[in-house]
Short mmCIF file of C-alpha atoms in Angstrom, two decimals:
data_model
loop_
_atom_site.label_atom_id
_atom_site.label_comp_id
_atom_site.label_asym_id
_atom_site.label_seq_id
_atom_site.Cartn_x
_atom_site.Cartn_y
_atom_site.Cartn_z
CA MET A 4 -4.46 -1.30 -10.61
CA TRP A 5 -3.90 0.21 -7.15
CA HIS A 6 -4.12 3.67 -8.72
CA ALA A 7 -7.35 2.64 -10.48
CA TYR A 8 -8.71 1.46 -7.11
CA ASN A 9 -8.06 4.92 -5.72
CA LEU A 10 -9.70 6.60 -8.72
CA VAL A 11 -12.93 4.58 -9.03
CA ARG A 12 -15.29 5.74 -6.29
CA VAL A 13 -18.90 5.25 -5.28
CA GLY A 14 -21.09 7.49 -7.43
CA ASP A 15 -18.79 7.42 -10.49
CA ARG A 16 -19.81 5.83 -13.77
CA LEU A 17 -17.50 3.17 -15.17
CA ARG A 18 -17.61 1.84 -18.75
CA SER A 19 -15.79 -1.30 -19.88
CA THR A 20 -16.22 -4.54 -21.80
CA THR A 21 -17.58 -7.42 -19.74
CA LEU A 22 -19.20 -10.84 -20.00
CA ARG A 23 -22.92 -11.21 -19.21
CA LYS A 24 -24.87 -14.46 -18.97
CA VAL A 25 -27.89 -14.08 -21.28
CA THR A 26 -30.90 -16.41 -21.11
CA THR A 27 -33.12 -16.83 -24.18
CA GLU A 28 -36.28 -18.80 -24.91
CA ASN A 29 -37.25 -19.95 -28.43
CA ALA A 30 -40.75 -20.45 -29.87
CA ALA A 31 -40.80 -24.06 -28.70
CA GLY A 32 -40.22 -22.94 -25.12
CA THR A 33 -36.66 -24.22 -24.92
CA VAL A 34 -34.52 -22.09 -22.60
CA SER A 35 -30.81 -21.67 -23.28
CA SER A 36 -28.12 -19.45 -21.82
CA GLN A 37 -24.78 -18.27 -23.05
CA LYS A 38 -22.21 -15.64 -22.19
CA GLN A 39 -22.16 -12.51 -24.32
CA ARG A 40 -19.37 -9.96 -24.44
CA THR A 41 -20.79 -6.46 -24.25
CA THR A 42 -19.85 -2.93 -23.17
CA LEU A 43 -21.59 -1.74 -20.01
CA THR A 44 -21.70 1.51 -18.07
CA VAL A 45 -22.45 1.02 -14.38
CA LEU A 46 -23.16 3.53 -11.64
CA VAL A 47 -20.59 2.41 -9.06
CA GLU A 48 -21.87 1.20 -5.69
CA SER A 49 -18.86 -0.76 -4.41
CA VAL A 50 -15.24 -1.47 -5.36
CA TYR A 51 -13.11 -4.42 -4.24
CA PHE A 52 -9.34 -4.63 -4.80
CA ASP A 53 -7.60 -8.02 -4.90
CA VAL A 54 -4.07 -7.22 -3.70
CA GLN A 55 -2.43 -10.48 -4.75
CA GLY A 56 -4.21 -10.76 -8.09
CA CYS A 57 -3.97 -7.00 -8.76
CA SER A 58 -7.54 -6.86 -10.10
CA LEU A 59 -10.66 -4.82 -9.37
CA GLN A 60 -14.27 -5.83 -9.02
CA VAL A 61 -16.62 -2.91 -9.57
CA LYS A 62 -20.28 -3.48 -8.73
CA GLY A 63 -23.12 -1.20 -9.72
CA ARG A 64 -26.37 -0.74 -11.64
CA ASN A 65 -26.50 -0.51 -15.43
CA ALA A 66 -26.76 3.19 -16.34
CA GLU A 67 -27.10 3.04 -20.16
CA GLU A 68 -29.33 1.18 -22.61
CA ASN A 69 -27.94 -2.24 -23.52
CA ALA A 70 -29.20 -5.13 -25.63
CA TYR A 71 -28.40 -7.71 -22.96
CA VAL A 72 -28.78 -5.90 -19.64
CA LYS A 73 -31.83 -3.98 -18.43
CA MET A 74 -31.49 -0.44 -17.11
CA GLY A 75 -30.92 -0.52 -13.36
CA ALA A 76 -29.88 -4.19 -13.30
CA TYR A 77 -26.88 -5.05 -11.13
CA HIS A 78 -23.64 -6.15 -12.74
CA THR A 79 -20.05 -6.64 -11.57
CA ILE A 80 -17.29 -5.60 -13.96
CA ASP A 81 -13.89 -7.25 -13.48
CA LEU A 82 -10.98 -4.95 -14.34
CA GLU A 83 -7.44 -6.20 -14.88
CA LEU A 84 -4.22 -5.14 -16.53
CA GLN A 85 -4.50 -4.33 -20.26
CA ARG A 86 -8.31 -4.04 -20.11
CA LYS A 87 -9.43 -0.56 -21.15
CA PHE A 88 -12.03 1.28 -19.11
CA THR A 89 -13.47 4.78 -18.85
CA ILE A 90 -14.23 6.63 -15.60
CA VAL A 91 -16.82 9.41 -15.64
CA LYS A 92 -16.97 11.68 -12.58
CA ASP A 93 -19.22 14.59 -11.75
CA GLU A 94 -16.06 16.32 -10.56
CA TRP A 95 -12.37 15.55 -11.05
CA ASP A 96 -10.87 16.92 -7.82
CA SER A 97 -7.20 17.76 -7.28
CA VAL A 98 -6.45 14.51 -5.44
CA SER A 99 -7.81 12.41 -8.33
CA LEU A 100 -5.86 14.44 -10.90
CA ASP A 101 -2.66 14.03 -8.84
CA ARG A 102 -3.31 10.30 -8.79
CA VAL A 103 -3.53 10.24 -12.62
CA ASP A 104 -0.25 12.17 -12.86
CA GLU A 105 1.46 9.79 -10.47
CA ALA A 106 0.19 6.68 -12.23
CA THR A 107 1.51 7.89 -15.60
CA ASP A 108 4.87 9.24 -14.37
CA ILE A 109 7.40 6.41 -14.60
CA ALA A 110 9.97 8.45 -12.69
CA ARG A 111 7.84 8.18 -9.56
CA HIS A 112 7.96 4.39 -9.39
CA ALA A 113 10.13 2.88 -6.69
CA ASP A 114 12.32 -0.03 -7.76
CA LEU A 115 12.91 -1.67 -4.41
CA SER A 116 12.70 -5.16 -2.95
CA ALA A 117 13.28 -6.37 0.59
CA ILE A 118 13.72 -9.75 2.27
CA VAL A 119 13.13 -9.60 6.01
CA MET A 120 14.07 -12.79 7.82
CA GLN A 121 14.89 -14.55 11.05
CA GLU A 122 15.76 -18.18 11.68
CA GLY A 123 13.06 -20.20 9.91
CA LEU A 124 10.88 -17.26 8.80
CA GLY A 125 11.27 -14.94 5.83
CA HIS A 126 9.18 -12.53 3.75
CA ILE A 127 10.09 -11.49 0.20
CA CYS A 128 8.52 -8.07 -0.42
CA LEU A 129 8.23 -5.74 -3.40
CA ILE A 130 8.00 -2.07 -2.46
CA THR A 131 6.45 0.15 -5.12
CA SER A 132 5.47 3.81 -4.97
CA SER A 133 2.00 2.78 -3.82
CA MET A 134 2.21 -0.40 -1.79
CA THR A 135 4.27 -3.06 -0.11
CA LEU A 136 3.43 -6.53 -1.41
CA VAL A 137 4.52 -9.78 0.22
CA ARG A 138 5.24 -11.95 -2.81
CA CYS A 139 6.49 -14.97 -0.89
CA ARG A 140 6.46 -16.21 2.70
CA VAL A 141 9.00 -18.87 3.65
CA GLU A 142 8.63 -20.81 6.88
CA VAL A 143 10.77 -23.77 7.94
CA ASN A 144 10.70 -25.48 11.32
CA VAL A 145 14.14 -24.81 12.82
CA PRO A 146 15.00 -26.66 16.07
CA LYS A 147 16.14 -24.46 18.95
CA LYS A 148 19.62 -24.77 20.35
CA ARG A 149 19.84 -26.53 23.69
CA LYS A 150 22.44 -28.24 25.83
CA GLY A 151 23.83 -31.35 24.16
CA PHE A 152 22.00 -30.55 20.91
CA GLN A 153 23.47 -31.85 17.68
CA SER A 154 24.16 -28.78 15.53
CA SER A 155 23.84 -30.84 12.33
CA GLN A 156 20.01 -30.80 12.65
CA LEU A 157 20.00 -27.03 12.97
CA ASP A 158 22.39 -26.66 10.03
CA LYS A 159 20.23 -28.87 7.80
CA ALA A 160 17.09 -26.94 8.69
CA MET A 161 18.77 -23.61 7.97
CA GLN A 162 20.05 -24.95 4.64
CA ARG A 163 16.47 -25.84 3.68
CA PHE A 164 15.36 -22.39 4.76
CA TYR A 165 18.05 -20.62 2.74
CA GLU A 166 17.31 -22.80 -0.31
CA GLN A 167 13.61 -21.85 -0.24
CA LEU A 168 14.46 -18.17 0.19
CA TYR A 169 16.94 -18.41 -2.68
CA GLN A 170 14.31 -19.97 -4.96
CA GLY A 171 11.79 -17.31 -3.96
CA LEU A 172 14.29 -14.53 -4.65
CA ASN A 173 14.95 -15.84 -8.17
CA LYS A 174 11.24 -16.29 -8.87
CA HIS A 175 9.83 -13.01 -7.53
CA ILE A 176 12.55 -10.37 -7.97
CA ASN A 177 12.98 -8.97 -11.48
CA PHE A 178 16.47 -7.46 -11.62
CA GLY A 179 15.55 -5.69 -14.84
CA ILE A 180 13.35 -3.43 -12.73
CA VAL A 181 14.59 -3.70 -9.15
CA LYS A 182 17.51 -1.41 -8.33
CA CYS A 183 18.03 -2.36 -4.71
CA VAL A 184 17.49 -5.55 -2.69
CA ILE A 185 17.49 -5.13 1.09
CA LEU A 186 18.37 -8.15 3.22
CA ALA A 187 17.33 -7.56 6.83
CA SER A 188 17.35 -9.70 9.95
CA PRO A 189 18.34 -9.81 13.60
CA GLY A 190 21.83 -11.19 14.18
CA PHE A 191 23.76 -12.78 11.33
CA THR A 192 20.93 -14.54 9.46
CA LYS A 193 21.05 -11.97 6.64
CA ASP A 194 24.85 -12.31 6.34
CA ASP A 195 24.68 -16.10 6.18
CA PHE A 196 21.91 -15.97 3.57
CA TYR A 197 23.87 -13.43 1.52
CA GLU A 198 26.88 -15.77 1.44
CA TYR A 199 24.65 -18.76 0.63
CA CYS A 200 23.03 -16.84 -2.27
CA PHE A 201 26.22 -16.12 -4.08
CA ARG A 202 27.79 -19.52 -3.42
CA GLN A 203 24.72 -21.01 -5.08
CA ALA A 204 24.80 -18.43 -7.87
CA ILE A 205 28.41 -19.35 -8.71
CA LYS A 206 27.65 -23.06 -8.43
CA GLU A 207 24.65 -22.77 -10.78
CA ASP A 208 26.28 -20.15 -13.02
CA ASN A 209 23.38 -17.79 -12.20
CA LYS A 210 24.75 -14.84 -14.17
CA VAL A 211 21.76 -12.57 -13.47
CA LEU A 212 22.25 -12.81 -9.71
CA ILE A 213 26.05 -12.51 -9.92
CA GLU A 214 25.84 -9.40 -12.11
CA ASN A 215 23.39 -7.77 -9.70
CA LYS A 216 25.40 -8.43 -6.53
CA PRO A 217 26.09 -4.68 -6.01
CA LYS A 218 22.33 -4.09 -5.62
CA PHE A 219 22.22 -6.00 -2.30
CA VAL A 220 22.25 -4.01 0.94
CA LEU A 221 22.39 -5.65 4.40
CA VAL A 222 20.69 -3.96 7.36
CA HIS A 223 19.52 -4.88 10.83
CA SER A 224 15.88 -5.58 11.72
CA SER A 225 14.26 -6.68 14.95
CA SER A 226 12.48 -9.65 13.35
CA GLY A 227 11.62 -11.43 10.12
CA HIS A 228 8.00 -10.25 10.13
CA ARG A 229 6.60 -7.84 7.53
CA GLN A 230 6.09 -5.18 10.21
CA ALA A 231 9.88 -4.93 10.59
CA LEU A 232 9.98 -3.18 7.18
CA LYS A 233 9.14 0.14 8.85
CA GLU A 234 12.38 0.21 10.85
CA VAL A 235 14.29 -1.14 7.85
CA LEU A 236 13.15 1.77 5.67
CA GLU A 237 14.23 4.20 8.40
CA ASP A 238 17.79 2.84 8.52
CA PRO A 239 20.21 5.62 7.51
CA ASN A 240 22.43 3.10 5.74
CA ILE A 241 19.86 2.72 2.97
CA ALA A 242 18.58 6.31 2.90
CA ASN A 243 20.53 7.06 -0.29
CA LYS A 244 18.98 4.04 -1.98
CA LEU A 245 15.51 5.33 -1.15
CA ALA A 246 16.07 9.04 -1.62
CA ASP A 247 13.71 9.45 -4.57
CA THR A 248 11.01 7.02 -3.56
CA ARG A 249 7.61 7.87 -2.19
CA ALA A 250 8.12 5.29 0.58
CA ALA A 251 11.13 7.22 1.87
CA LEU A 252 9.25 10.53 1.91
CA GLU A 253 6.40 8.95 3.85
CA VAL A 254 8.73 7.35 6.39
CA LYS A 255 10.61 10.61 6.94
CA ALA A 256 7.43 12.67 7.29
CA LEU A 257 5.99 10.28 9.87
CA ALA A 258 9.29 10.16 11.78
CA ASP A 259 9.39 13.98 11.83
CA PHE A 260 5.82 14.06 13.15
CA TYR A 261 6.57 11.66 16.02
CA SER A 262 9.74 13.57 16.83
CA MET A 263 7.75 16.82 17.00
CA LEU A 264 5.02 15.16 19.07
CA LYS A 265 7.68 14.19 21.59
CA SER A 266 9.75 17.39 21.67
CA ASP A 267 7.09 20.06 21.04
CA PRO A 268 3.55 18.59 21.15
CA SER A 269 1.99 22.03 20.58
CA ARG A 270 3.29 21.77 16.99
CA ALA A 271 2.00 18.24 16.27
CA PHE A 272 -1.74 17.68 15.86
CA TYR A 273 -3.72 14.64 14.76
CA GLY A 274 -7.43 13.99 14.49
CA VAL A 275 -9.51 15.54 11.70
CA LYS A 276 -11.05 18.47 13.54
CA HIS A 277 -7.82 19.34 15.37
CA VAL A 278 -5.99 19.44 12.03
CA GLU A 279 -8.80 21.44 10.41
CA MET A 280 -8.60 23.97 13.23
CA ALA A 281 -4.84 24.32 12.67
CA ASN A 282 -5.46 24.78 8.95
CA GLU A 283 -7.98 27.57 9.61
CA ASN A 284 -5.12 29.41 11.34
CA HIS A 285 -2.75 28.78 8.37
CA ALA A 286 -0.53 26.85 10.78
CA ILE A 287 0.12 23.63 8.83
CA GLU A 288 3.64 23.17 7.51
CA VAL A 289 3.27 19.48 6.55
CA LEU A 290 -0.02 17.60 6.22
CA LEU A 291 0.07 13.81 6.53
CA ILE A 292 -3.07 12.14 5.19
CA SER A 293 -3.98 8.54 4.28
CA ASP A 294 -5.30 7.71 0.81
CA SER A 295 -7.93 5.53 2.51
CA LEU A 296 -9.83 8.69 3.51
CA PHE A 297 -10.38 9.57 -0.15
CA ARG A 298 -12.05 6.17 -0.67
CA SER A 299 -14.86 6.87 1.78
CA ASN A 300 -18.27 5.81 0.47
CA LYS A 301 -19.65 9.19 1.59
CA ILE A 302 -19.11 11.86 -1.07
CA GLU A 303 -19.24 14.71 1.46
CA GLU A 304 -16.45 13.11 3.51
CA ARG A 305 -14.25 12.78 0.40
CA ARG A 306 -14.88 16.43 -0.47
CA ARG A 307 -13.99 17.42 3.07
CA PHE A 308 -10.53 15.86 2.80
CA VAL A 309 -9.93 17.17 -0.73
CA LYS A 310 -10.80 20.66 0.54
CA LEU A 311 -8.30 20.23 3.39
CA VAL A 312 -5.54 19.18 0.95
CA ASP A 313 -6.27 22.09 -1.42
CA SER A 314 -6.33 24.60 1.43
CA VAL A 315 -3.00 23.44 2.86
CA ARG A 316 -1.38 23.74 -0.58
CA GLU A 317 -2.87 27.21 -1.10
CA ASN A 318 -1.28 28.25 2.20
CA ALA A 319 2.15 27.01 1.00
CA GLY A 320 2.09 23.85 3.12
CA GLN A 321 3.40 20.46 2.01
CA VAL A 322 1.02 17.52 1.57
CA ARG A 323 2.09 13.90 1.95
CA ILE A 324 -0.58 11.40 0.86
CA PHE A 325 0.26 8.05 2.45
CA SER A 326 -0.52 4.70 0.85
CA SER A 327 -2.51 2.49 3.21
CA LEU A 328 -0.56 -0.51 1.85
CA HIS A 329 2.75 0.82 3.14
CA PRO A 330 3.69 0.19 6.80
CA SER A 331 3.88 3.95 7.36
CA GLY A 332 0.36 4.35 5.97
CA GLU A 333 -0.92 1.62 8.26
CA GLN A 334 0.62 3.45 11.19
CA LEU A 335 -0.92 6.77 10.14
CA ASN A 336 -4.33 5.08 9.96
CA GLN A 337 -3.95 4.30 13.65
CA LEU A 338 -3.74 8.07 14.21
CA THR A 339 -7.14 8.62 12.49
CA GLY A 340 -5.47 8.84 9.06
CA VAL A 341 -4.65 12.55 9.29
CA ALA A 342 -1.94 14.47 11.15
CA ALA A 343 0.00 17.71 10.79
CA ILE A 344 3.31 19.31 11.69
CA LEU A 345 2.66 22.99 12.47
CA ARG A 346 4.68 26.09 11.60
CA PHE A 347 4.20 27.53 15.05
CA PRO A 348 2.89 26.31 18.42
CA MET A 349 -0.86 26.29 18.96
CA HIS A 350 -2.89 25.78 22.10
CA GLU A 351 -4.51 22.38 22.04
CA PRO A 352 -8.28 22.70 22.47
CA ASP A 353 -10.04 20.60 25.07
CA ASP A 354 -11.59 17.41 23.76
CA SER A 355 -14.94 18.73 25.02
CA ASP A 356 -14.57 21.69 22.64
CA ILE A 357 -13.88 19.51 19.61
CA ASP A 358 -15.93 16.41 19.02
CA ASP A 359 -13.67 14.61 16.56
CA ASP A 360 -15.75 11.98 14.81
CA TYR A 361 -12.79 10.19 13.21
CA GLY A 362 -10.96 7.49 15.10
CA PRO A 363 -8.44 4.99 13.71
CA THR A 364 -9.26 3.81 10.20
CA ASP A 365 -8.69 0.62 8.26
CA GLY A 366 -7.24 0.43 4.75
CA ASP A 367 -10.57 1.38 3.17
CA GLY A 368 -11.25 4.52 5.19
CA ASN A 369 -13.73 2.85 7.57
CA GLY A 370 -13.52 3.79 11.23
CA LEU A 371 -12.36 1.23 13.78
CA ASP A 372 -14.32 0.61 16.97
CA TYR A 373 -11.88 1.87 19.58
CA PRO A 374 -11.51 5.59 20.44
CA THR A 375 -8.51 7.83 20.02
CA ASN A 376 -7.50 11.23 21.33
CA ALA A 377 -6.08 14.10 19.34
CA ALA A 378 -2.67 15.64 20.00
CA SER A 379 -1.45 15.16 23.51
#
């Protein structure tokens, strides 16, 4: 459904079955209404993605004759898993076609889960090739240690915390799909939870968990918040577990960019017009671009970014399209959503020479209100 969200854009036509409330009046003047299932084609004006429910709401005007809906009347079509739909575009650009390939290539799907935790706070996350989803948040009030404090209260609170995490793990992690479970925390919280998990698994004869014990990897994180996933994914101890996932490629590309920005800033540009200038000189080795930019409501803006991607590829550059629902994609959006590692150093133009009209963006490609500078 995330891939569908990135494919359905303003100006497309979308056809699918839907329910429409139809009001009728008989000869006696009695008015009645009932829901009718019909097939509608709408000219898309807005798209909303429900992350937790994994469903789409596509709003637009009716574009084809229909027995129940007048031409031009507004209707919202709800799309969900297993519901067929057809997308009609005036042009299928390279980014859209790549998205179709990715959505239908099972080998590209990441099979990764992570539990980031600290005392009293934990997040159970599923990391796919397109997004990071928090499936469960566990929060338990844990008393702080102080002089003369009875440790039994702390122990009981932590036992409650571990029990809730354990239940969440069993409920939300499908070991038939997931190939690696990362446990991350500051200190020894992850180690204690790991031991608790398998004591409970043996006690309850939880064969699924016991058989999948080799899939667990313990790493350090600075906190139990979702944002700590970025540093977790960068940990070299799990690099081999992530080697073939899109998340790993994004993390590495962004780390390389920041490293270049620090060591040789003349080879690291960000900001749309700065990057476009580098591309005109065939200087881009790796292009980093957020998928949120391709969801812009302005067709000309979408074409601009597709043209940039195509041009970089034609000049033998690599293109990394970041998911705005991954921590790395969120970070790239703070850099205007587009950045580049260059093949050779380039003189940075003065900001007065380039009026870059793209600042930081949110997950839907909309600009944020505060300004940003290009490469520095």
